[in-house]
mmCIF file of C-alpha atoms in Angstrom:
data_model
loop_
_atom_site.group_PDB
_atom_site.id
_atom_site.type_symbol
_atom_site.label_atom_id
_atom_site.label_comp_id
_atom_site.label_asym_id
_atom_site.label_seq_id
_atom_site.Cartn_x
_atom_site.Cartn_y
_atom_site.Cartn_z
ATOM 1 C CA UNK A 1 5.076 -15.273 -5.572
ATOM 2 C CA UNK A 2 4.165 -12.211 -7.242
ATOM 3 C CA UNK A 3 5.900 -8.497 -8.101
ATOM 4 C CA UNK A 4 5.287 -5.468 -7.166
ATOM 5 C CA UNK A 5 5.974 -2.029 -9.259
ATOM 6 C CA UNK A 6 5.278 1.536 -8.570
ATOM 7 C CA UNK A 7 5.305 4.578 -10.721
ATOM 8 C CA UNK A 8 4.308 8.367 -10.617
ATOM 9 C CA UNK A 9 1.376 9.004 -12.838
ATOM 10 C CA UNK A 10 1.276 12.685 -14.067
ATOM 11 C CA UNK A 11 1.768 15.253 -11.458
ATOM 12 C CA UNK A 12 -0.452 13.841 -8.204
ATOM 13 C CA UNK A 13 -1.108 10.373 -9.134
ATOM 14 C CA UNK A 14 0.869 6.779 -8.561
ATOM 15 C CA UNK A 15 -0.168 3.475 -10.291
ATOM 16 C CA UNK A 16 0.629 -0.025 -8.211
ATOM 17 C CA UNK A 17 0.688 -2.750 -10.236
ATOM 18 C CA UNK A 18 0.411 -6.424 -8.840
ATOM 19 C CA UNK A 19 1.452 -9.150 -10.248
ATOM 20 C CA UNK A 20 0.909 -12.509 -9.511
ATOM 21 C CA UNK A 21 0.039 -16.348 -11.060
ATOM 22 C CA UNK A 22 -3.305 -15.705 -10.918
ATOM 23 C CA UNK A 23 -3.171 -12.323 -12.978
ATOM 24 C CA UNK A 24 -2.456 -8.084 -12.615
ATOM 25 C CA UNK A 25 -4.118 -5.173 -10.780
ATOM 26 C CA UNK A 26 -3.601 -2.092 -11.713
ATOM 27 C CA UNK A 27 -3.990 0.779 -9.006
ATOM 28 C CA UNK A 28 -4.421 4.244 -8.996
ATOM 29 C CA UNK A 29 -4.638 6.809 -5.708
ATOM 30 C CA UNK A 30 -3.885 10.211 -5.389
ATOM 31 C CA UNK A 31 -0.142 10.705 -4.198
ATOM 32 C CA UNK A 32 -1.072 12.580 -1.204
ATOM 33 C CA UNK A 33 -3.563 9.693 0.014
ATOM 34 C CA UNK A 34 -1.237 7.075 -0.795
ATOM 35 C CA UNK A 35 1.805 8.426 0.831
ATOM 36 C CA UNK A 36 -0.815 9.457 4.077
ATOM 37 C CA UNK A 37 -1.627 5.415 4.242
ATOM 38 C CA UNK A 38 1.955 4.341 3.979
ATOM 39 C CA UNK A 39 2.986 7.028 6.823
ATOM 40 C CA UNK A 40 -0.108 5.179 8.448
ATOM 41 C CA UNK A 41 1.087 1.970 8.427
ATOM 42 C CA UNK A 42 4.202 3.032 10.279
ATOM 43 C CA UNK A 43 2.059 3.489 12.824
ATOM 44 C CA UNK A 44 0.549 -0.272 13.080
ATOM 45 C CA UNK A 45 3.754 -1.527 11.996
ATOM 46 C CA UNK A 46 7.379 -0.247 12.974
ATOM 47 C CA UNK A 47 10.162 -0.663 10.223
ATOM 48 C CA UNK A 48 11.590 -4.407 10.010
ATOM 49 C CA UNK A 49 9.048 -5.493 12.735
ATOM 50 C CA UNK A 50 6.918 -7.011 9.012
ATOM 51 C CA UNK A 51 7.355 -10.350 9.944
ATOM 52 C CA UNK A 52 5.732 -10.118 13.366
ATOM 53 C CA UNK A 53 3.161 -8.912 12.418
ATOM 54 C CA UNK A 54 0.925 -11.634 10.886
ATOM 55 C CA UNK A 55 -2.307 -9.803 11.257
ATOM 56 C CA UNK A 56 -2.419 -8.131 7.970
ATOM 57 C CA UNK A 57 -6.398 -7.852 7.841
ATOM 58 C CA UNK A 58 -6.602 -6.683 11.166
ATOM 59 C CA UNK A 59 -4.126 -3.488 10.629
ATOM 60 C CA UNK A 60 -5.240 -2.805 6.769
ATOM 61 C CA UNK A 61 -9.005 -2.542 8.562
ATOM 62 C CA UNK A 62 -7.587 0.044 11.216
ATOM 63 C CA UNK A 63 -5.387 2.262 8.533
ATOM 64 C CA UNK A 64 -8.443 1.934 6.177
ATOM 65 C CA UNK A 65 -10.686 3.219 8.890
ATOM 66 C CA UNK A 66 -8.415 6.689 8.635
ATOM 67 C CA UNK A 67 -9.026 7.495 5.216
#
């Protein structure tokens, strides 16, 4: 129920926008942070193993905790 879009902003920056029914955030982060989290997550959560894992504020708290 919602979309998701990414896109490089400048040299070192990305922009995530969210949208859903209930309205749009916009995102910013440093390339280097962002694509640190997502290497992260690979971590808490293997490839195609998503829908297993039903936990999401449990693993967002522990890659958030490695920022």
């Amino acid at each position: 129920d919602g979309d998701v879009h990414v896109w490089p902003c400048g040299p070192d920056r990305t922009v995530i926008e969210l949208r859903s029914p209930e309205g749009v955030a916009l995102l910013e982060f440093r390339s280097a942070d962002l694509r640190h989290f997502l290497l992260r997550s690979y971590d808490v959560v293997a490839p195609g193993k998503e829908p297993l894992r039903l936990g999401l504020e449990r693993g967002l708290a522990a890659l958030l905790r490695g920022v």
